[in-house]
Amino acid sequence: MKQPPAMDKDKLNAFLAIAFPLFRDDYRILEVSREYITTKLFVTERHLRPGATISGPAMFALADVTMYCLVLANIGPKPLTVTTNCTINFLSKPKQNVDLVADGKLLKIGRRLATGTISIRAEGVMKPLAHATMTYAIPPTGSVADESIDVPAN
């Protein structure tokens, strides 16, 4: 039997609202397990760039938030878990009037590093708009960076 995630989607959504209050309305975790995650970006005008398309930085941020939450689903609410590497390929031009969905898959998690892939697509469409490979550093156990944030239970 598969082990449930250390943080379910409700706890991850609550964590994002606490840790990143400026972005509380931007992202929503839709599904999560220890191996997979699906995240949504609610696209607004501030995510657009000239040419009426969603900006690359907005898509990068979606990939980053998705991988961050996938790692936290495994280790718990450790806010100082950080991105150490990202390669992102922008494959197609997204339209401005559609929300984006990111599907993440954990490839490996160890004591200090976690690696995964993120595929970004328009909501309701399976063809990817962007693909990222990301590595995160996990804070060493017992360090100041290892401290957790209390996330209220729903």
Short mmCIF file of C-alpha atoms in Angstrom, two decimals:
data_model
loop_
_atom_site.label_atom_id
_atom_site.label_comp_id
_atom_site.label_asym_id
_atom_site.label_seq_id
_atom_site.Cartn_x
_atom_site.Cartn_y
_atom_site.Cartn_z
CA MET A 1 0.00 0.00 0.00
CA LYS A 2 1.30 3.44 -0.94
CA GLN A 3 2.12 5.81 1.88
CA PRO A 4 -0.07 8.95 1.93
CA PRO A 5 1.66 12.30 1.41
CA ALA A 6 3.08 14.12 4.43
CA MET A 7 0.93 17.08 3.30
CA ASP A 8 -2.34 16.59 1.41
CA LYS A 9 -3.75 19.14 -1.04
CA ASP A 10 -5.66 21.04 1.67
CA LYS A 11 -2.55 21.40 3.83
CA LEU A 12 -0.44 22.42 0.84
CA ASN A 13 -2.98 25.07 -0.19
CA ALA A 14 -3.09 26.39 3.39
CA PHE A 15 0.73 26.36 3.53
CA LEU A 16 0.99 28.41 0.32
CA ALA A 17 -1.43 30.99 1.72
CA ILE A 18 0.68 31.31 4.90
CA ALA A 19 4.15 31.17 3.34
CA PHE A 20 3.37 33.27 0.23
CA PRO A 21 0.41 35.55 1.06
CA LEU A 22 0.96 37.76 -2.01
CA PHE A 23 0.25 34.77 -4.24
CA ARG A 24 -2.62 33.22 -2.25
CA ASP A 25 -5.09 33.62 -5.13
CA ASP A 26 -2.72 32.56 -7.92
CA TYR A 27 -2.21 28.84 -7.31
CA ARG A 28 -4.26 25.86 -6.25
CA ILE A 29 -3.08 22.30 -5.63
CA LEU A 30 -5.65 20.07 -7.34
CA GLU A 31 -4.23 16.59 -6.63
CA VAL A 32 -1.19 15.29 -4.80
CA SER A 33 0.48 12.03 -3.83
CA ARG A 34 4.08 11.33 -2.92
CA GLU A 35 4.92 10.75 -6.60
CA TYR A 36 2.60 13.10 -8.54
CA ILE A 37 1.02 16.52 -8.25
CA THR A 38 -1.34 18.67 -10.30
CA THR A 39 -1.33 22.44 -9.74
CA LYS A 40 -3.37 25.23 -11.34
CA LEU A 41 -2.39 28.83 -12.07
CA PHE A 42 -5.35 31.18 -12.25
CA VAL A 43 -4.13 33.46 -15.02
CA THR A 44 -4.85 37.17 -14.68
CA GLU A 45 -3.73 40.23 -16.61
CA ARG A 46 -0.59 40.51 -14.47
CA HIS A 47 0.63 37.15 -15.84
CA LEU A 48 0.57 38.42 -19.42
CA ARG A 49 3.33 39.88 -21.56
CA PRO A 50 3.17 41.95 -24.74
CA GLY A 51 1.61 39.96 -27.54
CA ALA A 52 -1.29 38.79 -25.35
CA THR A 53 0.39 35.64 -24.13
CA ILE A 54 1.21 34.25 -20.70
CA SER A 55 4.74 35.26 -19.76
CA GLY A 56 7.66 32.88 -19.39
CA PRO A 57 8.26 34.02 -15.79
CA ALA A 58 4.62 33.13 -14.94
CA MET A 59 5.10 29.64 -16.39
CA PHE A 60 8.44 29.25 -14.59
CA ALA A 61 6.76 30.26 -11.31
CA LEU A 62 4.04 27.64 -11.86
CA ALA A 63 6.68 24.95 -12.44
CA ASP A 64 8.59 26.11 -9.36
CA VAL A 65 5.54 26.16 -7.07
CA THR A 66 4.51 22.74 -8.36
CA MET A 67 7.88 21.12 -7.64
CA TYR A 68 8.15 22.89 -4.27
CA CYS A 69 4.79 21.47 -3.20
CA LEU A 70 5.65 18.00 -4.50
CA VAL A 71 8.79 17.99 -2.34
CA LEU A 72 6.81 19.29 0.66
CA ALA A 73 4.25 16.53 0.10
CA ASN A 74 7.12 14.17 0.93
CA ILE A 75 9.00 16.01 3.71
CA GLY A 76 6.36 18.21 5.36
CA PRO A 77 6.11 22.02 5.74
CA LYS A 78 9.79 22.98 5.47
CA PRO A 79 9.70 26.51 3.96
CA LEU A 80 13.46 26.73 3.36
CA THR A 81 13.44 23.91 0.84
CA VAL A 82 14.86 25.70 -2.22
CA THR A 83 15.32 25.39 -5.97
CA THR A 84 18.90 24.52 -6.91
CA ASN A 85 18.47 23.89 -10.62
CA CYS A 86 15.85 24.31 -13.33
CA THR A 87 15.84 23.69 -17.04
CA ILE A 88 12.66 24.79 -18.77
CA ASN A 89 11.71 24.43 -22.40
CA PHE A 90 8.91 26.61 -23.77
CA LEU A 91 7.21 24.53 -26.46
CA SER A 92 4.14 26.48 -27.59
CA LYS A 93 2.67 29.95 -27.16
CA PRO A 94 -0.11 29.92 -24.55
CA LYS A 95 -3.24 31.99 -25.00
CA GLN A 96 -4.09 34.74 -22.53
CA ASN A 97 -7.64 33.63 -21.69
CA VAL A 98 -6.94 30.20 -20.25
CA ASP A 99 -5.68 29.01 -16.87
CA LEU A 100 -2.60 26.79 -16.79
CA VAL A 101 -2.21 23.37 -15.22
CA ALA A 102 1.09 21.78 -14.21
CA ASP A 103 1.53 18.04 -13.83
CA GLY A 104 4.56 17.11 -11.74
CA LYS A 105 6.31 13.79 -11.29
CA LEU A 106 8.94 13.07 -8.66
CA LEU A 107 11.89 11.23 -10.19
CA LYS A 108 14.03 10.83 -7.05
CA ILE A 109 14.13 12.08 -3.50
CA GLY A 110 17.07 11.61 -1.18
CA ARG A 111 18.21 13.09 2.10
CA ARG A 112 19.50 16.33 0.52
CA LEU A 113 18.10 16.59 -3.03
CA ALA A 114 14.84 15.94 -4.88
CA THR A 115 14.48 15.89 -8.67
CA GLY A 116 11.33 15.93 -10.75
CA THR A 117 9.73 16.93 -14.03
CA ILE A 118 6.89 19.36 -14.62
CA SER A 119 4.69 19.55 -17.71
CA ILE A 120 2.65 22.74 -18.14
CA ARG A 121 -0.48 22.79 -20.29
CA ALA A 122 -3.57 24.88 -20.89
CA GLU A 123 -6.50 23.74 -18.77
CA GLY A 124 -8.52 21.13 -20.65
CA VAL A 125 -5.72 20.45 -23.16
CA MET A 126 -3.14 17.66 -22.93
CA LYS A 127 -0.54 19.11 -25.35
CA PRO A 128 2.28 20.64 -23.27
CA LEU A 129 3.16 24.32 -23.49
CA ALA A 130 6.35 23.96 -21.44
CA HIS A 131 8.41 21.24 -19.79
CA ALA A 132 10.78 21.67 -16.84
CA THR A 133 13.25 19.49 -15.00
CA MET A 134 13.93 20.75 -11.48
CA THR A 135 16.13 19.92 -8.51
CA TYR A 136 15.43 21.09 -4.97
CA ALA A 137 17.70 21.16 -1.94
CA ILE A 138 16.19 19.72 1.23
CA PRO A 139 17.31 21.40 4.48
CA PRO A 140 19.58 19.22 6.63
CA THR A 141 17.76 17.66 9.58
CA GLY A 142 18.30 19.65 12.75
CA SER A 143 19.50 22.82 11.00
CA VAL A 144 17.81 26.21 11.36
CA ALA A 145 16.56 25.76 7.79
CA ASP A 146 14.82 22.53 8.85
CA GLU A 147 12.19 24.38 10.89
CA SER A 148 8.55 23.83 9.90
CA ILE A 149 5.60 26.15 9.59
CA ASP A 150 2.50 25.14 11.52
CA VAL A 151 -0.31 24.52 9.06
CA PRO A 152 -3.81 24.46 10.56
CA ALA A 153 -5.82 21.28 10.01
CA ASN A 154 -9.04 21.71 8.05
#
